Short mmCIF file of C-alpha atoms and ligand atoms in Angstrom, two decimals:
data_model
loop_
_atom_site.label_atom_id
_atom_site.label_comp_id
_atom_site.label_asym_id
_atom_site.label_seq_id
_atom_site.Cartn_x
_atom_site.Cartn_y
_atom_site.Cartn_z
CA UNK A 16 -45.22 75.69 -47.57
CA UNK A 17 -41.85 76.68 -48.99
CA UNK A 18 -39.10 75.21 -51.18
CA UNK A 19 -37.92 72.94 -48.36
CA UNK A 20 -41.37 71.42 -47.80
CA UNK A 21 -41.89 71.14 -51.57
CA UNK A 22 -38.64 69.17 -51.82
CA UNK A 23 -39.79 66.73 -49.12
CA UNK A 24 -43.00 66.20 -51.16
CA UNK A 25 -40.97 65.60 -54.33
CA UNK A 26 -38.86 63.06 -52.39
CA UNK A 27 -42.00 61.26 -51.20
CA UNK A 28 -43.42 61.12 -54.75
CA UNK A 29 -40.04 60.00 -56.14
CA UNK A 30 -39.77 57.12 -53.63
CA UNK A 31 -43.25 55.87 -54.46
CA UNK A 32 -42.63 55.98 -58.23
CA UNK A 33 -39.39 54.03 -57.77
CA UNK A 34 -41.18 51.46 -55.65
CA UNK A 35 -43.85 50.98 -58.36
CA UNK A 36 -41.56 51.40 -61.37
CA UNK A 37 -42.04 47.90 -62.81
CA UNK A 38 -45.81 48.12 -62.53
CA UNK A 39 -45.97 51.54 -64.25
CA UNK A 40 -43.64 50.28 -66.98
CA UNK A 41 -45.96 47.32 -67.61
CA UNK A 42 -49.02 49.58 -67.80
CA UNK A 43 -47.39 51.81 -70.42
CA UNK A 44 -46.12 48.75 -72.30
CA UNK A 45 -49.71 47.49 -72.49
CA UNK A 46 -51.32 50.64 -73.92
CA UNK A 47 -48.45 53.03 -74.73
CA UNK A 48 -44.77 52.79 -75.62
CA UNK A 49 -43.43 51.81 -72.21
CA UNK A 50 -41.45 54.95 -71.46
CA UNK A 51 -43.74 56.68 -68.95
CA UNK A 52 -41.83 55.60 -65.82
CA UNK A 53 -38.46 56.23 -67.48
CA UNK A 54 -39.62 59.75 -68.37
CA UNK A 55 -40.84 60.40 -64.83
CA UNK A 56 -37.80 59.02 -63.03
CA UNK A 57 -35.50 61.03 -65.30
CA UNK A 58 -37.38 64.15 -64.16
CA UNK A 59 -37.35 63.10 -60.51
CA UNK A 60 -33.60 62.45 -60.59
CA UNK A 61 -33.07 65.90 -62.13
CA UNK A 62 -35.21 67.49 -59.40
CA UNK A 63 -33.20 65.70 -56.72
CA UNK A 64 -30.03 67.09 -58.28
CA UNK A 65 -31.56 70.57 -58.05
CA UNK A 66 -32.31 70.08 -54.33
CA UNK A 67 -30.26 72.97 -52.91
CA UNK A 68 -31.75 75.53 -55.33
CA UNK A 69 -35.34 74.37 -54.77
CA UNK A 70 -34.91 74.35 -50.98
CA UNK A 71 -33.57 77.92 -51.02
CA UNK A 72 -36.73 79.35 -52.65
CA UNK A 73 -40.17 80.38 -51.41
CA UNK A 74 -43.07 78.16 -52.56
CA UNK A 75 -44.04 79.82 -55.88
CA UNK A 76 -40.48 80.28 -57.25
CA UNK A 77 -39.59 76.75 -56.08
CA UNK A 78 -42.56 75.39 -58.10
CA UNK A 79 -41.45 77.39 -61.16
CA UNK A 80 -37.90 76.11 -60.85
CA UNK A 81 -39.15 72.52 -60.58
CA UNK A 82 -41.50 73.09 -63.56
CA UNK A 83 -38.69 74.28 -65.82
CA UNK A 84 -36.58 71.24 -64.89
CA UNK A 85 -39.52 68.89 -65.52
CA UNK A 86 -40.11 70.42 -68.97
CA UNK A 87 -36.48 70.02 -69.99
CA UNK A 88 -36.05 66.46 -68.69
CA UNK A 89 -39.31 64.45 -68.65
CA UNK A 90 -40.30 64.55 -72.35
CA UNK A 91 -43.12 62.44 -73.82
CA UNK A 92 -46.69 63.69 -73.55
CA UNK A 93 -46.47 63.84 -69.79
CA UNK A 94 -43.50 66.25 -69.48
CA UNK A 95 -45.33 69.33 -70.81
CA UNK A 96 -48.44 68.27 -68.84
CA UNK A 97 -46.61 68.08 -65.50
CA UNK A 98 -44.89 71.39 -66.40
CA UNK A 99 -48.36 72.93 -66.81
CA UNK A 100 -49.46 71.46 -63.48
CA UNK A 101 -46.53 73.01 -61.61
CA UNK A 102 -46.64 76.41 -63.33
CA UNK A 103 -50.43 76.56 -62.95
CA UNK A 104 -49.99 75.91 -59.24
CA UNK A 105 -47.16 78.45 -58.99
CA UNK A 106 -49.36 81.21 -60.45
CA UNK A 107 -51.95 80.61 -57.71
CA UNK A 108 -49.51 79.55 -54.97
CA UNK A 109 -50.57 80.75 -51.53
CA UNK A 110 -48.29 82.64 -49.16
CA UNK A 111 -49.85 81.02 -46.12
CA UNK A 112 -50.83 77.46 -45.21
CA UNK A 113 -54.57 77.91 -45.68
CA UNK A 114 -56.41 74.78 -46.94
CA UNK A 115 -58.69 76.81 -49.24
CA UNK A 116 -55.75 78.56 -50.86
CA UNK A 117 -54.01 75.21 -51.49
CA UNK A 118 -57.18 73.78 -52.99
CA UNK A 119 -57.36 76.77 -55.35
CA UNK A 120 -53.70 76.38 -56.34
CA UNK A 121 -54.13 72.64 -57.00
CA UNK A 122 -57.25 73.28 -59.07
CA UNK A 123 -55.42 75.97 -61.05
CA UNK A 124 -52.66 73.44 -61.79
CA UNK A 125 -55.19 70.87 -62.97
CA UNK A 126 -56.94 73.49 -65.14
CA UNK A 127 -53.61 74.29 -66.77
CA UNK A 128 -53.06 70.58 -67.56
CA UNK A 129 -56.55 70.43 -69.09
CA UNK A 130 -55.80 73.43 -71.30
CA UNK A 131 -52.47 72.03 -72.41
CA UNK A 132 -53.75 68.51 -73.10
CA UNK A 133 -57.23 69.61 -74.25
CA UNK A 134 -58.77 66.86 -72.14
CA UNK A 135 -61.31 66.52 -69.37
CA UNK A 136 -62.45 63.33 -67.67
CA UNK A 137 -63.43 60.17 -69.56
CA UNK A 138 -60.54 59.99 -72.03
CA UNK A 139 -58.52 57.52 -69.92
CA UNK A 140 -55.69 59.84 -68.90
CA UNK A 141 -54.18 61.35 -65.77
CA UNK A 142 -57.08 63.85 -65.92
CA UNK A 143 -59.40 61.10 -64.69
CA UNK A 144 -57.49 61.25 -61.40
CA UNK A 145 -56.53 64.93 -61.29
CA UNK A 146 -59.99 66.44 -61.93
CA UNK A 147 -61.95 64.47 -59.29
CA UNK A 148 -59.17 65.09 -56.74
CA UNK A 149 -59.21 68.84 -57.47
CA UNK A 150 -63.02 68.90 -57.22
CA UNK A 151 -63.08 67.03 -53.90
CA UNK A 152 -60.23 69.18 -52.56
CA UNK A 153 -62.18 72.36 -53.41
CA UNK A 154 -65.43 70.99 -51.97
CA UNK A 155 -63.75 69.91 -48.71
CA UNK A 156 -61.93 73.22 -48.37
CA UNK A 157 -65.14 75.18 -49.01
CA UNK A 158 -66.87 73.07 -46.33
CA UNK A 159 -64.16 74.05 -43.86
CA UNK A 160 -62.46 70.62 -43.65
CA UNK A 161 -59.25 70.35 -41.68
CA UNK A 162 -55.90 69.65 -43.29
CA UNK A 163 -55.88 66.13 -41.82
CA UNK A 164 -59.38 65.39 -43.20
CA UNK A 165 -58.29 66.53 -46.65
CA UNK A 166 -55.08 64.46 -46.52
CA UNK A 167 -57.09 61.38 -45.62
CA UNK A 168 -59.85 61.87 -48.20
CA UNK A 169 -57.87 62.74 -51.33
CA UNK A 170 -55.86 59.48 -51.66
CA UNK A 171 -59.14 57.52 -51.66
CA UNK A 172 -60.62 59.73 -54.39
CA UNK A 173 -57.41 59.32 -56.41
CA UNK A 174 -57.38 55.53 -56.02
CA UNK A 175 -61.06 55.00 -56.92
CA UNK A 176 -60.72 57.14 -60.03
CA UNK A 177 -57.41 55.57 -61.07
CA UNK A 178 -59.04 52.13 -60.91
CA UNK A 179 -61.97 53.40 -62.98
CA UNK A 180 -59.66 54.10 -65.95
CA UNK A 181 -59.33 50.31 -66.45
CA UNK A 182 -62.68 50.01 -68.22
CA UNK A 183 -62.44 53.26 -70.19
CA UNK A 184 -61.78 53.61 -73.89
CA UNK A 185 -58.70 55.78 -74.51
CA UNK A 186 -59.46 58.75 -76.75
CA UNK A 187 -56.30 60.82 -76.09
CA UNK A 188 -52.59 60.18 -76.38
CA UNK A 189 -50.84 57.07 -77.66
CA UNK A 190 -53.30 54.66 -76.00
CA UNK A 191 -56.08 56.01 -78.26
CA UNK A 192 -54.36 54.31 -81.25
CA UNK A 193 -55.42 50.98 -79.71
CA UNK A 194 -59.13 51.79 -79.78
CA UNK A 195 -61.18 49.09 -78.03
CA UNK A 196 -57.98 47.20 -77.12
CA UNK A 197 -57.17 49.98 -74.66
CA UNK A 198 -59.96 48.71 -72.40
CA UNK A 199 -58.97 46.42 -69.55
CA UNK A 200 -55.75 48.27 -68.67
CA UNK A 201 -55.29 51.03 -66.10
CA UNK A 202 -53.88 54.21 -67.65
CA UNK A 203 -50.20 54.62 -66.68
CA UNK A 204 -50.51 58.40 -66.20
CA UNK A 205 -53.55 57.92 -63.97
CA UNK A 206 -51.59 55.40 -61.89
CA UNK A 207 -48.47 57.59 -61.59
CA UNK A 208 -50.56 60.66 -60.67
CA UNK A 209 -52.50 58.66 -58.07
CA UNK A 210 -49.30 57.27 -56.56
CA UNK A 211 -47.76 60.75 -56.30
CA UNK A 212 -50.91 62.19 -54.71
CA UNK A 213 -51.08 59.32 -52.19
CA UNK A 214 -47.40 59.63 -51.31
CA UNK A 215 -47.52 63.41 -50.84
CA UNK A 216 -50.70 63.23 -48.72
CA UNK A 217 -49.27 60.45 -46.53
CA UNK A 218 -46.05 62.39 -46.11
CA UNK A 219 -47.79 65.65 -45.17
CA UNK A 220 -50.22 63.89 -42.83
CA UNK A 221 -47.45 62.17 -40.93
CA UNK A 222 -45.24 65.22 -40.99
CA UNK A 223 -47.98 67.48 -39.70
CA UNK A 224 -46.54 69.96 -42.21
P1 LIG B 4 -46.11 59.31 -74.36
O1 LIG B 4 -47.53 58.87 -74.44
O2 LIG B 4 -45.80 60.42 -75.29
O3 LIG B 4 -45.15 58.16 -74.45
P2 LIG B 4 -45.81 59.27 -71.47
O4 LIG B 4 -45.66 57.80 -71.60
O5 LIG B 4 -44.78 59.96 -70.64
O6 LIG B 4 -45.91 59.96 -72.89
O7 LIG B 4 -47.22 59.60 -70.78
C1 LIG B 4 -48.37 58.89 -71.09
C2 LIG B 4 -49.50 59.40 -70.22
O8 LIG B 4 -49.78 60.75 -70.50
C3 LIG B 4 -50.81 58.68 -70.44
O9 LIG B 4 -50.89 57.52 -69.65
C4 LIG B 4 -51.86 59.70 -70.07
O10 LIG B 4 -52.24 59.62 -68.70
C5 LIG B 4 -51.15 61.02 -70.26
N1 LIG B 4 -51.70 61.77 -71.40
C6 LIG B 4 -51.48 61.56 -72.70
N2 LIG B 4 -52.13 62.49 -73.45
C7 LIG B 4 -52.78 63.29 -72.57
C8 LIG B 4 -53.64 64.44 -72.68
N3 LIG B 4 -53.93 64.99 -73.88
N4 LIG B 4 -54.13 65.00 -71.54
C9 LIG B 4 -53.81 64.48 -70.33
N5 LIG B 4 -53.02 63.41 -70.17
C10 LIG B 4 -52.52 62.82 -71.25
MG1 LIG B 5 -45.23 56.48 -73.13
#
């Protein structure tokens, strides 16, 4: 993994968010203020504009560069949270392509989001996708799973847990202002996180990267 591969992952995530933009907008209109997809696409466009600099870096500095851009462009609640994800991953970023080391880096990123947002699972947020994915990633890596097995398993974990946010009561972020009325809608941050995870896994699986 290096800046070039990271950029191809960002491109894959960006394409998927664009494809599902209307749906994510509707989800945030239902239980938030509707800006989640606008915030994310603003960040993705800024990352695309930074392409040459990201591609020139090794993995950890490329993640840090992307994190700083995300913080300055995304805004909302999710900007600082995605910044924490990327910087948390950068701190633990592996030098080699070992599955266990990647699992550790991903889990470190998710931990950093949890610390920043002071949230675990069950609050109807992106954490309801990120935590189970990090846990399954770690468990698979510890069990010696291959890269292809991991890339196949994680999108399913992400999707199941994204769907499970529909029946949850929101207790964090803007959606929590709705109380019981937040039930019955999928959390927009859970959906965008799940889509990005699925897109990156599909890209890496097909790429053999
Ligand atoms: P805002 O709510 O400020 O408009 P966004 O619309 O960009 O920000 O992001 C909303 C998403 O952020 C939610 O759908 C939820 O997944 C996530 N979120 C909000 N608060 C938290 C938190 N404390 N921890 C983790 N995720 C959160
Ligand atoms: Mg919003």
